[in-house]
PDB file of C-alpha atoms in Angstrom:
ATOM      1  CA  MET A   1       8.701 -12.670  27.112  1.00 49.00           C
ATOM      2  CA  ALA A   2       9.653  -9.236  28.507  1.00 60.00           C
ATOM      3  CA  ALA A   3      11.888  -6.866  26.439  1.00 72.00           C
ATOM      4  CA  ASP A   4      14.201  -4.181  27.686  1.00 89.00           C
ATOM      5  CA  VAL A   5      13.928  -0.497  26.875  1.00 91.00           C
ATOM      6  CA  GLN A   6      16.800  -0.639  24.388  1.00 94.00           C
ATOM      7  CA  TRP A   7      14.992  -3.375  22.346  1.00 96.00           C
ATOM      8  CA  TRP A   8      12.020  -1.303  22.137  1.00 96.00           C
ATOM      9  CA  VAL A   9      13.898   1.728  20.862  1.00 95.00           C
ATOM     10  CA  ARG A  10      15.686  -0.447  18.150  1.00 96.00           C
ATOM     11  CA  LEU A  11      12.230  -1.839  17.136  1.00 97.00           C
ATOM     12  CA  ALA A  12      10.695   1.620  16.874  1.00 97.00           C
ATOM     13  CA  GLY A  13      13.506   2.487  14.542  1.00 97.00           C
ATOM     14  CA  GLU A  14      12.860  -0.749  12.497  1.00 97.00           C
ATOM     15  CA  ILE A  15       9.229  -0.059  12.296  1.00 97.00           C
ATOM     16  CA  ARG A  16       9.755   3.519  11.088  1.00 96.00           C
ATOM     17  CA  ALA A  17      12.342   2.494   8.658  1.00 96.00           C
ATOM     18  CA  ALA A  18       9.959  -0.231   7.135  1.00 96.00           C
ATOM     19  CA  GLY A  19       7.103   2.310   7.211  1.00 95.00           C
ATOM     20  CA  ARG A  20       9.296   4.550   4.889  1.00 94.00           C
ATOM     21  CA  GLY A  21       9.767   1.519   2.550  1.00 94.00           C
ATOM     22  CA  GLU A  22      13.487   1.275   3.488  1.00 94.00           C
ATOM     23  CA  MET A  23      13.195  -2.266   4.685  1.00 94.00           C
ATOM     24  CA  PRO A  24      10.803  -5.076   4.353  1.00 93.00           C
ATOM     25  CA  VAL A  25       7.804  -4.998   6.365  1.00 94.00           C
ATOM     26  CA  GLU A  26       8.435  -8.686   7.592  1.00 95.00           C
ATOM     27  CA  ALA A  27      11.595  -7.440   9.332  1.00 96.00           C
ATOM     28  CA  PRO A  28      10.004  -5.619  12.250  1.00 97.00           C
ATOM     29  CA  LEU A  29       7.012  -7.853  12.312  1.00 97.00           C
ATOM     30  CA  ARG A  30       9.411 -10.735  12.828  1.00 97.00           C
ATOM     31  CA  SER A  31      11.364  -9.066  15.577  1.00 97.00           C
ATOM     32  CA  VAL A  32       7.933  -8.503  17.442  1.00 97.00           C
ATOM     33  CA  ARG A  33       6.761 -12.125  16.908  1.00 97.00           C
ATOM     34  CA  ASP A  34      10.182 -13.716  18.037  1.00 96.00           C
ATOM     35  CA  LYS A  35      11.040 -11.547  20.998  1.00 96.00           C
ATOM     36  CA  LEU A  36       7.539 -11.402  22.448  1.00 96.00           C
ATOM     37  CA  GLY A  37       7.196 -15.248  22.436  1.00 95.00           C
ATOM     38  CA  PHE A  38       4.674 -15.594  19.624  1.00 97.00           C
ATOM     39  CA  ASP A  39       4.450 -18.464  17.117  1.00 98.00           C
ATOM     40  CA  CYS A  40       2.503 -16.696  14.243  1.00 98.00           C
ATOM     41  CA  ALA A  41       1.916 -13.151  13.334  1.00 98.00           C
ATOM     42  CA  ALA A  42       0.189 -11.284  10.577  1.00 97.00           C
ATOM     43  CA  LEU A  43      -0.311  -7.754   9.576  1.00 96.00           C
ATOM     44  CA  VAL A  44      -3.665  -7.088   8.051  1.00 93.00           C
ATOM     45  CA  ALA A  45      -4.904  -4.169   6.083  1.00 88.00           C
ATOM     46  CA  SER A  46      -8.445  -2.914   5.561  1.00 77.00           C
ATOM     47  CA  GLY A  47     -10.141  -1.054   2.798  1.00 57.00           C
ATOM     48  CA  LEU A  48      -7.154  -1.232   0.215  1.00 49.00           C
ATOM     49  CA  PRO A  49      -7.460  -1.946  -3.491  1.00 44.00           C
ATOM     50  CA  ARG A  50      -5.521  -5.141  -3.114  1.00 45.00           C
ATOM     51  CA  SER A  51      -8.273  -6.488  -1.013  1.00 42.00           C
ATOM     52  CA  GLY A  52     -11.244  -5.632  -3.370  1.00 45.00           C
ATOM     53  CA  GLY A  53     -12.765  -2.834  -1.444  1.00 46.00           C
ATOM     54  CA  ASN A  54     -13.467  -2.660   2.347  1.00 48.00           C
ATOM     55  CA  THR A  55     -12.356  -6.156   3.148  1.00 62.00           C
ATOM     56  CA  HIS A  56      -9.247  -7.237   4.626  1.00 74.00           C
ATOM     57  CA  ALA A  57      -5.981  -8.732   3.308  1.00 84.00           C
ATOM     58  CA  ALA A  58      -2.722  -9.723   4.718  1.00 89.00           C
ATOM     59  CA  VAL A  59       0.228  -7.365   4.071  1.00 92.00           C
ATOM     60  CA  ALA A  60       2.654  -9.736   5.715  1.00 93.00           C
ATOM     61  CA  ASN A  61       2.256 -13.211   7.132  1.00 96.00           C
ATOM     62  CA  LEU A  62       4.693 -15.116   9.571  1.00 97.00           C
ATOM     63  CA  ASP A  63       3.625 -18.793   9.771  1.00 97.00           C
ATOM     64  CA  TYR A  64      -0.090 -18.778   9.968  1.00 98.00           C
ATOM     65  CA  PRO A  65      -1.190 -21.566   7.881  1.00 97.00           C
ATOM     66  CA  ALA A  66      -3.068 -20.361   4.491  1.00 96.00           C
ATOM     67  CA  GLU A  67      -6.402 -21.585   5.894  1.00 96.00           C
ATOM     68  CA  THR A  68      -6.133 -20.030   9.225  1.00 97.00           C
ATOM     69  CA  LEU A  69      -4.853 -16.632   7.479  1.00 96.00           C
ATOM     70  CA  ALA A  70      -7.862 -16.797   5.127  1.00 94.00           C
ATOM     71  CA  TYR A  71     -10.169 -17.060   8.178  1.00 95.00           C
ATOM     72  CA  ILE A  72      -8.277 -14.184   9.927  1.00 94.00           C
ATOM     73  CA  THR A  73      -8.749 -11.824   6.949  1.00 92.00           C
ATOM     74  CA  ALA A  74     -12.411 -12.701   6.281  1.00 90.00           C
ATOM     75  CA  THR A  75     -14.599 -14.256   8.892  1.00 91.00           C
ATOM     76  CA  TYR A  76     -12.581 -13.049  12.103  1.00 92.00           C
ATOM     77  CA  SER A  77     -12.018  -9.354  10.852  1.00 87.00           C
ATOM     78  CA  ARG A  78     -15.773  -9.241  10.054  1.00 86.00           C
ATOM     79  CA  THR A  79     -17.824 -11.005  12.482  1.00 89.00           C
ATOM     80  CA  CYS A  80     -15.681 -12.379  15.439  1.00 92.00           C
ATOM     81  CA  PRO A  81     -16.858 -10.757  18.714  1.00 93.00           C
ATOM     82  CA  VAL A  82     -13.243 -10.658  20.032  1.00 93.00           C
ATOM     83  CA  HIS A  83     -12.058  -8.623  17.055  1.00 92.00           C
ATOM     84  CA  GLN A  84     -15.204  -6.299  17.098  1.00 90.00           C
ATOM     85  CA  LEU A  85     -14.544  -5.802  20.894  1.00 92.00           C
ATOM     86  CA  ALA A  86     -10.970  -4.721  20.240  1.00 91.00           C
ATOM     87  CA  ILE A  87     -12.136  -2.360  17.425  1.00 87.00           C
ATOM     88  CA  ARG A  88     -14.608  -0.776  19.609  1.00 87.00           C
ATOM     89  CA  ARG A  89     -12.089  -0.306  22.347  1.00 87.00           C
ATOM     90  CA  GLY A  90      -9.442   0.821  20.091  1.00 86.00           C
ATOM     91  CA  THR A  91      -6.631  -0.966  22.056  1.00 88.00           C
ATOM     92  CA  HIS A  92      -5.115  -4.259  22.266  1.00 92.00           C
ATOM     93  CA  MET A  93      -7.119  -7.518  23.265  1.00 94.00           C
ATOM     94  CA  ARG A  94      -5.641 -10.687  24.572  1.00 95.00           C
ATOM     95  CA  PHE A  95      -7.465 -13.995  24.755  1.00 94.00           C
ATOM     96  CA  ALA A  96      -7.042 -13.389  28.694  1.00 93.00           C
ATOM     97  CA  ASP A  97      -8.790 -10.026  28.421  1.00 93.00           C
ATOM     98  CA  VAL A  98     -11.844 -11.575  26.630  1.00 94.00           C
ATOM     99  CA  PRO A  99     -14.774 -10.914  28.928  1.00 94.00           C
ATOM    100  CA  PHE A 100     -16.593 -14.043  27.768  1.00 94.00           C
ATOM    101  CA  ASP A 101     -15.793 -17.781  27.101  1.00 94.00           C
ATOM    102  CA  ILE A 102     -13.821 -17.646  23.928  1.00 93.00           C
ATOM    103  CA  ARG A 103     -14.277 -21.435  23.441  1.00 93.00           C
ATOM    104  CA  GLU A 104     -17.957 -20.520  22.624  1.00 93.00           C
ATOM    105  CA  THR A 105     -16.830 -18.547  19.318  1.00 94.00           C
ATOM    106  CA  ARG A 106     -16.416 -19.695  15.813  1.00 95.00           C
ATOM    107  CA  THR A 107     -12.846 -18.446  16.020  1.00 96.00           C
ATOM    108  CA  TYR A 108     -11.942 -20.936  18.726  1.00 96.00           C
ATOM    109  CA  ARG A 109     -13.396 -23.800  16.703  1.00 96.00           C
ATOM    110  CA  ASP A 110     -12.066 -22.794  13.281  1.00 96.00           C
ATOM    111  CA  ALA A 111      -8.679 -21.116  14.180  1.00 96.00           C
ATOM    112  CA  ILE A 112      -7.601 -21.470  17.801  1.00 97.00           C
ATOM    113  CA  LEU A 113      -8.329 -25.013  18.540  1.00 97.00           C
ATOM    114  CA  PRO A 114      -7.110 -26.720  15.024  1.00 97.00           C
ATOM    115  CA  ASN A 115      -3.640 -24.882  15.505  1.00 97.00           C
ATOM    116  CA  GLY A 116      -3.369 -25.552  19.240  1.00 97.00           C
ATOM    117  CA  PHE A 117      -3.037 -21.913  20.055  1.00 97.00           C
ATOM    118  CA  ARG A 118      -3.615 -21.148  23.743  1.00 97.00           C
ATOM    119  CA  GLU A 119      -2.854 -17.233  23.785  1.00 97.00           C
ATOM    120  CA  GLY A 120      -3.122 -14.455  21.265  1.00 96.00           C
ATOM    121  CA  LEU A 121      -3.267 -10.754  20.672  1.00 96.00           C
ATOM    122  CA  THR A 122      -5.172  -8.495  18.298  1.00 96.00           C
ATOM    123  CA  LEU A 123      -3.960  -4.793  18.055  1.00 96.00           C
ATOM    124  CA  PRO A 124      -6.004  -2.463  15.902  1.00 93.00           C
ATOM    125  CA  LEU A 125      -4.114  -0.015  13.828  1.00 91.00           C
ATOM    126  CA  ALA A 126      -5.250   3.278  12.447  1.00 70.00           C
ATOM    127  CA  PRO A 127      -6.219   3.110   8.741  1.00 53.00           C
ATOM    128  CA  PRO A 128      -3.527   4.784   6.584  1.00 45.00           C
ATOM    129  CA  ALA A 129      -5.809   5.691   3.717  1.00 47.00           C
ATOM    130  CA  ALA A 130      -8.498   8.325   4.262  1.00 47.00           C
ATOM    131  CA  GLY A 131     -12.105   6.682   4.030  1.00 50.00           C
ATOM    132  CA  ALA A 132     -11.086   3.164   5.124  1.00 50.00           C
ATOM    133  CA  PRO A 133     -14.035   2.480   7.548  1.00 54.00           C
ATOM    134  CA  ILE A 134     -12.328  -0.285   9.523  1.00 63.00           C
ATOM    135  CA  PRO A 135      -8.888  -0.180  10.843  1.00 77.00           C
ATOM    136  CA  GLY A 136      -6.182  -2.768   9.937  1.00 89.00           C
ATOM    137  CA  PHE A 137      -4.750  -4.647  12.745  1.00 94.00           C
ATOM    138  CA  LEU A 138      -1.896  -7.010  13.907  1.00 96.00           C
ATOM    139  CA  ALA A 139      -2.706 -10.426  15.046  1.00 97.00           C
ATOM    140  CA  MET A 140      -0.280 -12.853  16.821  1.00 98.00           C
ATOM    141  CA  SER A 141      -0.918 -16.236  18.253  1.00 98.00           C
ATOM    142  CA  SER A 142       1.158 -18.593  20.657  1.00 97.00           C
ATOM    143  CA  ARG A 143       1.009 -22.288  21.628  1.00 97.00           C
ATOM    144  CA  HIS A 144       1.756 -21.544  25.162  1.00 96.00           C
ATOM    145  CA  ALA A 145      -0.819 -20.268  27.760  1.00 95.00           C
ATOM    146  CA  THR A 146       1.142 -17.072  29.134  1.00 95.00           C
ATOM    147  CA  PRO A 147      -0.386 -13.829  28.151  1.00 96.00           C
ATOM    148  CA  LEU A 148       1.751 -10.987  26.819  1.00 95.00           C
ATOM    149  CA  ASP A 149       2.815  -8.900  29.855  1.00 95.00           C
ATOM    150  CA  ASP A 150       1.151  -5.639  30.472  1.00 94.00           C
ATOM    151  CA  GLU A 151       4.260  -3.509  29.872  1.00 94.00           C
ATOM    152  CA  SER A 152       4.737  -5.018  26.338  1.00 95.00           C
ATOM    153  CA  CYS A 153       1.227  -4.513  25.501  1.00 94.00           C
ATOM    154  CA  LEU A 154       1.322  -0.790  26.518  1.00 93.00           C
ATOM    155  CA  ALA A 155       4.536  -0.490  24.387  1.00 94.00           C
ATOM    156  CA  LEU A 156       2.892  -2.032  21.316  1.00 94.00           C
ATOM    157  CA  THR A 157      -0.087   0.115  21.701  1.00 93.00           C
ATOM    158  CA  MET A 158       2.147   3.168  21.828  1.00 93.00           C
ATOM    159  CA  LEU A 159       3.746   2.076  18.684  1.00 95.00           C
ATOM    160  CA  SER A 160       0.332   1.288  16.846  1.00 93.00           C
ATOM    161  CA  HIS A 161       0.511   4.558  14.787  1.00 91.00           C
ATOM    162  CA  ASP A 162       3.972   3.634  13.445  1.00 94.00           C
ATOM    163  CA  LEU A 163       2.732   0.065  12.794  1.00 95.00           C
ATOM    164  CA  ALA A 164      -0.178   1.414  10.803  1.00 92.00           C
ATOM    165  CA  ALA A 165       2.292   2.833   8.403  1.00 92.00           C
ATOM    166  CA  LEU A 166       3.594  -0.689   7.596  1.00 94.00           C
ATOM    167  CA  LEU A 167       0.118  -1.453   6.026  1.00 91.00           C
ATOM    168  CA  ASP A 168       1.099   0.982   3.029  1.00 90.00           C
ATOM    169  CA  PRO A 169       4.794   1.634   3.169  1.00 93.00           C
ATOM    170  CA  GLY A 170       5.849   5.142   1.808  1.00 92.00           C
ATOM    171  CA  ALA A 171       2.607   6.715   1.725  1.00 90.00           C
ATOM    172  CA  GLU A 172       2.560  10.415   2.077  1.00 85.00           C
ATOM    173  CA  GLY A 173      -0.046  13.171   2.306  1.00 77.00           C
ATOM    174  CA  ASP A 174      -2.992  12.231  -0.081  1.00 73.00           C
ATOM    175  CA  ASP A 175      -1.362   9.223  -1.554  1.00 80.00           C
ATOM    176  CA  ALA A 176      -3.871   6.764  -2.896  1.00 81.00           C
ATOM    177  CA  ALA A 177      -3.325   3.332  -1.252  1.00 84.00           C
ATOM    178  CA  ALA A 178      -0.768   1.116  -3.075  1.00 89.00           C
ATOM    179  CA  GLU A 179      -1.301  -2.268  -4.085  1.00 88.00           C
ATOM    180  CA  VAL A 180       2.452  -2.991  -4.787  1.00 92.00           C
ATOM    181  CA  VAL A 181       5.366  -1.135  -3.214  1.00 94.00           C
ATOM    182  CA  LEU A 182       8.946  -1.587  -4.563  1.00 95.00           C
ATOM    183  CA  TRP A 183      12.367  -0.506  -3.318  1.00 96.00           C
ATOM    184  CA  ILE A 184      14.648  -0.228  -6.500  1.00 94.00           C
ATOM    185  CA  SER A 185      18.408   0.519  -6.144  1.00 90.00           C
ATOM    186  CA  GLN A 186      21.378  -0.380  -8.470  1.00 83.00           C
ATOM    187  CA  ASN A 187      19.017  -2.531 -10.516  1.00 76.00           C
ATOM    188  CA  LEU A 188      17.989  -4.530  -7.527  1.00 90.00           C
ATOM    189  CA  VAL A 189      14.197  -4.719  -7.108  1.00 92.00           C
ATOM    190  CA  GLU A 190      13.160  -5.510  -3.503  1.00 93.00           C
ATOM    191  CA  VAL A 191       9.304  -5.959  -2.825  1.00 92.00           C
ATOM    192  CA  ARG A 192       7.917  -4.123   0.225  1.00 93.00           C
ATOM    193  CA  THR A 193       4.251  -5.223  -0.288  1.00 89.00           C
ATOM    194  CA  GLY A 194       2.542  -7.130  -2.967  1.00 87.00           C
ATOM    195  CA  GLY A 195       4.504  -9.016  -5.624  1.00 88.00           C
ATOM    196  CA  LEU A 196       6.237  -8.579  -8.676  1.00 90.00           C
ATOM    197  CA  ASP A 197       3.655 -10.777 -10.420  1.00 89.00           C
ATOM    198  CA  ARG A 198       1.286  -8.047  -9.770  1.00 89.00           C
ATOM    199  CA  VAL A 199       3.220  -5.156 -11.193  1.00 92.00           C
ATOM    200  CA  PRO A 200       1.042  -3.868 -14.405  1.00 91.00           C
ATOM    201  CA  LEU A 201       4.427  -2.494 -16.065  1.00 91.00           C
ATOM    202  CA  THR A 202       6.872  -4.370 -18.048  1.00 90.00           C
ATOM    203  CA  ARG A 203      10.383  -4.672 -16.996  1.00 90.00           C
ATOM    204  CA  THR A 204      11.279  -2.023 -19.550  1.00 90.00           C
ATOM    205  CA  GLU A 205       8.615   0.327 -18.419  1.00 90.00           C
ATOM    206  CA  LEU A 206       9.556  -0.127 -14.803  1.00 91.00           C
ATOM    207  CA  ARG A 207      13.092   0.785 -15.690  1.00 90.00           C
ATOM    208  CA  LEU A 208      12.027   3.826 -17.549  1.00 88.00           C
ATOM    209  CA  ALA A 209       9.800   5.006 -14.577  1.00 90.00           C
ATOM    210  CA  VAL A 210      12.954   4.719 -12.337  1.00 90.00           C
ATOM    211  CA  GLN A 211      14.962   6.645 -14.624  1.00 88.00           C
ATOM    212  CA  SER A 212      12.454   9.432 -15.017  1.00 86.00           C
ATOM    213  CA  ALA A 213      12.286   9.675 -11.413  1.00 86.00           C
ATOM    214  CA  VAL A 214      16.146   9.913 -11.126  1.00 85.00           C
ATOM    215  CA  ALA A 215      16.112  12.494 -13.924  1.00 83.00           C
ATOM    216  CA  SER A 216      13.321  14.551 -12.568  1.00 79.00           C
ATOM    217  CA  THR A 217      13.994  17.997 -11.030  1.00 76.00           C
ATOM    218  CA  GLY A 218      11.515  17.008  -8.094  1.00 78.00           C
ATOM    219  CA  ASP A 219      11.684  14.285  -5.548  1.00 86.00           C
ATOM    220  CA  ARG A 220       8.315  12.890  -6.294  1.00 86.00           C
ATOM    221  CA  THR A 221       6.814  11.900  -9.889  1.00 86.00           C
ATOM    222  CA  GLY A 222       3.536  10.236 -10.634  1.00 87.00           C
ATOM    223  CA  PHE A 223       1.853   8.976 -13.686  1.00 89.00           C
ATOM    224  CA  HIS A 224      -1.122   6.838 -14.816  1.00 89.00           C
ATOM    225  CA  HIS A 225      -0.484   3.838 -16.711  1.00 88.00           C
ATOM    226  CA  ARG A 226      -2.836   1.532 -18.672  1.00 85.00           C
ATOM    227  CA  ALA A 227      -2.054  -2.274 -18.607  1.00 85.00           C
ATOM    228  CA  ALA A 228      -2.358  -4.662 -21.254  1.00 82.00           C
ATOM    229  CA  ASP A 229      -5.793  -5.917 -19.958  1.00 85.00           C
ATOM    230  CA  GLY A 230      -7.181  -2.222 -20.080  1.00 83.00           C
ATOM    231  CA  SER A 231      -7.027  -1.651 -16.358  1.00 86.00           C
ATOM    232  CA  TRP A 232      -5.636   1.918 -15.203  1.00 88.00           C
ATOM    233  CA  TRP A 233      -2.967   2.238 -12.579  1.00 91.00           C
ATOM    234  CA  ARG A 234      -1.335   5.196 -10.537  1.00 91.00           C
ATOM    235  CA  VAL A 235       2.430   4.911 -10.329  1.00 93.00           C
ATOM    236  CA  ARG A 236       4.311   7.201  -7.905  1.00 92.00           C
ATOM    237  CA  THR A 237       7.950   7.241  -7.754  1.00 92.00           C
ATOM    238  CA  VAL A 238       9.828   8.772  -4.850  1.00 92.00           C
ATOM    239  CA  ARG A 239      13.488   9.430  -4.797  1.00 92.00           C
ATOM    240  CA  ARG A 240      15.322   8.342  -1.805  1.00 91.00           C
ATOM    241  CA  PRO A 241      19.207   8.240  -0.990  1.00 90.00           C
ATOM    242  CA  GLY A 242      20.587   5.555  -3.615  1.00 90.00           C
ATOM    243  CA  ALA A 243      17.183   4.239  -4.485  1.00 94.00           C
ATOM    244  CA  VAL A 244      13.744   4.886  -5.732  1.00 94.00           C
ATOM    245  CA  LEU A 245      10.537   3.910  -4.030  1.00 95.00           C
ATOM    246  CA  VAL A 246       7.785   2.883  -6.507  1.00 95.00           C
ATOM    247  CA  ARG A 247       4.182   2.944  -5.347  1.00 95.00           C
ATOM    248  CA  ILE A 248       1.615   1.316  -7.688  1.00 94.00           C
ATOM    249  CA  GLY A 249      -2.107   1.286  -6.986  1.00 91.00           C
ATOM    250  CA  ARG A 250      -5.371   0.830  -9.101  1.00 89.00           C
ATOM    251  CA  ALA A 251      -6.778   3.827 -10.548  1.00 87.00           C
ATOM    252  CA  PRO A 252     -10.536   4.567 -11.774  1.00 83.00           C
ATOM    253  CA  ALA A 253     -11.055   4.857 -15.506  1.00 78.00           C
ATOM    254  CA  LEU A 254      -9.918   8.176 -16.664  1.00 74.00           C
ATOM    255  CA  ASP A 255     -13.021   9.559 -18.266  1.00 70.00           C
ATOM    256  CA  HIS A 256     -12.577   7.243 -21.242  1.00 83.00           C
ATOM    257  CA  LEU A 257      -9.381   8.848 -22.310  1.00 86.00           C
ATOM    258  CA  THR A 258      -7.154   6.742 -24.477  1.00 87.00           C
ATOM    259  CA  SER A 259      -3.562   6.229 -23.678  1.00 86.00           C
ATOM    260  CA  ARG A 260      -2.487   8.575 -26.568  1.00 91.00           C
ATOM    261  CA  GLU A 261      -4.901  11.197 -25.525  1.00 92.00           C
ATOM    262  CA  LEU A 262      -3.485  11.075 -21.979  1.00 91.00           C
ATOM    263  CA  ASP A 263      -0.060  11.368 -23.378  1.00 92.00           C
ATOM    264  CA  VAL A 264      -1.035  14.476 -25.102  1.00 94.00           C
ATOM    265  CA  VAL A 265      -3.004  15.954 -22.148  1.00 92.00           C
ATOM    266  CA  GLY A 266       0.004  15.410 -19.872  1.00 91.00           C
ATOM    267  CA  LEU A 267       2.112  17.617 -22.260  1.00 93.00           C
ATOM    268  CA  VAL A 268      -0.623  20.320 -22.588  1.00 93.00           C
ATOM    269  CA  ALA A 269      -0.648  20.438 -18.912  1.00 90.00           C
ATOM    270  CA  ARG A 270       2.994  21.451 -19.039  1.00 89.00           C
ATOM    271  CA  GLY A 271       2.150  24.369 -21.368  1.00 90.00           C
ATOM    272  CA  TRP A 272       3.616  22.669 -24.591  1.00 93.00           C
ATOM    273  CA  PRO A 273       2.221  24.022 -27.815  1.00 93.00           C
ATOM    274  CA  ASN A 274       0.865  21.544 -30.504  1.00 94.00           C
ATOM    275  CA  GLU A 275       3.967  21.704 -32.669  1.00 94.00           C
ATOM    276  CA  ARG A 276       6.218  20.677 -29.742  1.00 94.00           C
ATOM    277  CA  ILE A 277       4.076  17.934 -28.733  1.00 93.00           C
ATOM    278  CA  SER A 278       3.930  16.672 -32.247  1.00 94.00           C
ATOM    279  CA  GLN A 279       7.587  16.758 -32.651  1.00 93.00           C
ATOM    280  CA  GLU A 280       8.309  14.842 -29.451  1.00 91.00           C
ATOM    281  CA  LEU A 281       5.514  12.251 -29.617  1.00 91.00           C
ATOM    282  CA  GLY A 282       6.224  11.810 -33.396  1.00 92.00           C
ATOM    283  CA  ILE A 283       2.678  12.389 -34.586  1.00 93.00           C
ATOM    284  CA  ALA A 284       1.204  14.859 -36.813  1.00 95.00           C
ATOM    285  CA  VAL A 285      -0.040  18.288 -35.571  1.00 94.00           C
ATOM    286  CA  ARG A 286      -3.451  17.713 -36.770  1.00 95.00           C
ATOM    287  CA  THR A 287      -3.388  14.396 -34.833  1.00 96.00           C
ATOM    288  CA  VAL A 288      -2.394  16.226 -31.659  1.00 94.00           C
ATOM    289  CA  ARG A 289      -5.404  18.814 -32.329  1.00 94.00           C
ATOM    290  CA  SER A 290      -7.782  15.894 -32.551  1.00 95.00           C
ATOM    291  CA  HIS A 291      -6.610  14.312 -29.309  1.00 95.00           C
ATOM    292  CA  ILE A 292      -7.003  17.638 -27.559  1.00 94.00           C
ATOM    293  CA  GLU A 293     -10.563  18.220 -29.067  1.00 94.00           C
ATOM    294  CA  SER A 294     -11.597  14.686 -28.056  1.00 93.00           C
ATOM    295  CA  SER A 295     -10.102  15.276 -24.622  1.00 93.00           C
ATOM    296  CA  LEU A 296     -12.124  18.629 -24.120  1.00 93.00           C
ATOM    297  CA  ILE A 297     -15.214  16.872 -24.891  1.00 93.00           C
ATOM    298  CA  LYS A 298     -14.521  13.878 -22.658  1.00 91.00           C
ATOM    299  CA  LEU A 299     -13.601  16.030 -19.859  1.00 90.00           C
ATOM    300  CA  ASP A 300     -16.276  18.722 -20.388  1.00 91.00           C
ATOM    301  CA  CYS A 301     -13.637  21.513 -20.658  1.00 92.00           C
ATOM    302  CA  PRO A 302     -14.427  24.815 -22.435  1.00 92.00           C
ATOM    303  CA  ASN A 303     -10.815  25.458 -23.608  1.00 92.00           C
ATOM    304  CA  ARG A 304      -7.089  24.419 -23.428  1.00 93.00           C
ATOM    305  CA  THR A 305      -6.517  26.156 -20.320  1.00 92.00           C
ATOM    306  CA  ALA A 306      -9.293  24.513 -18.393  1.00 93.00           C
ATOM    307  CA  LEU A 307      -7.883  21.217 -19.833  1.00 92.00           C
ATOM    308  CA  ALA A 308      -4.347  21.869 -18.562  1.00 90.00           C
ATOM    309  CA  ARG A 309      -5.857  22.901 -15.156  1.00 91.00           C
ATOM    310  CA  ILE A 310      -7.881  19.689 -14.772  1.00 90.00           C
ATOM    311  CA  ALA A 311      -4.858  17.689 -15.974  1.00 87.00           C
ATOM    312  CA  PHE A 312      -2.712  19.293 -13.357  1.00 84.00           C
ATOM    313  CA  GLU A 313      -5.403  18.812 -10.443  1.00 83.00           C
ATOM    314  CA  ARG A 314      -6.029  15.145 -11.402  1.00 83.00           C
ATOM    315  CA  ALA A 315      -2.388  14.085 -12.268  1.00 81.00           C
ATOM    316  CA  PHE A 316      -3.357  13.255 -15.714  1.00 86.00           C
ATOM    317  CA  ASP A 317       0.257  12.092 -16.801  1.00 86.00           C
ATOM    318  CA  THR A 318       1.734   9.133 -18.518  1.00 88.00           C
ATOM    319  CA  LEU A 319       4.979   7.429 -18.566  1.00 87.00           C
ATOM    320  CA  ARG A 320       5.682   8.615 -22.027  1.00 88.00           C
ATOM    321  CA  ALA A 321       4.788  12.196 -21.293  1.00 87.00           C
ATOM    322  CA  LEU A 322       6.957  12.017 -18.204  1.00 84.00           C
ATOM    323  CA  ARG A 323      10.006  10.563 -20.329  1.00 84.00           C
ATOM    324  CA  VAL A 324       9.513  13.204 -22.918  1.00 84.00           C
ATOM    325  CA  ALA A 325       9.323  15.959 -20.507  1.00 82.00           C
ATOM    326  CA  THR A 326      12.472  15.000 -18.558  1.00 77.00           C
ATOM    327  CA  ARG A 327      14.289  14.322 -21.872  1.00 72.00           C
TER     328      ARG A 327
END
């Protein structure tokens, strides 16, 4: 189904807004699927923590059955010759464009035929995170046999860079990939990617993170957080007009630092003396010294100045240190 220029302009605005985290990723994806005449659509990311390494995982899915989506994110994205051809060419690939008999592929037997699909499209998207070896992609399928028109294919290809931002909404600069992205305004929590069940912070901790972001002098704040199961997470909050964007992703173990040592190191990085750290954290001065000495050893730092520099460079901070500092 052809779309006029005004619709494409509106769509581009939706895609960019969703890429900034200002609206759900599903919104522009649904617009594309419905307007262009497809029955199912999925936005698939590659090489993100949520997918366990350099495999694929769906960021958004519109009406693909669970078993078909599992096939798309695993077998199709890894071994299907149709997908590999699209990746090599770096442009869209329709069923009608495939230079061999698609009925000879496993994809036809396991995904196309069981669902009654007769046409489809794969659009490779540039990876948003540095080091992701395989791009994510947009997959759409239809039960009618009419290929998407060339003009629409070209327009989608021109929007592929903006569509790639939907794989990790709100990412900027050297941000690590997020497993969960939330948009929080007026105590309303809206999920952009991931799910609330995957957030490693309690409701109280999440509220404190948002309050710290609002109280901070900068637009962006970040800290590390150790969840109840011992896993480490990187939390980045970004102030937006009337809201706070919260990006949460897994982080490597922090050189065996304990949560309390990280509290202290975060305040050392701010140039605080031991006495002030002691007072604000409610621990003895000798305990502060003990945590600093332990951190110096674990991080192989010769002195306090080097410790502060490393803490600043590696964003060693915690929610508690951030709260204390903003207070």
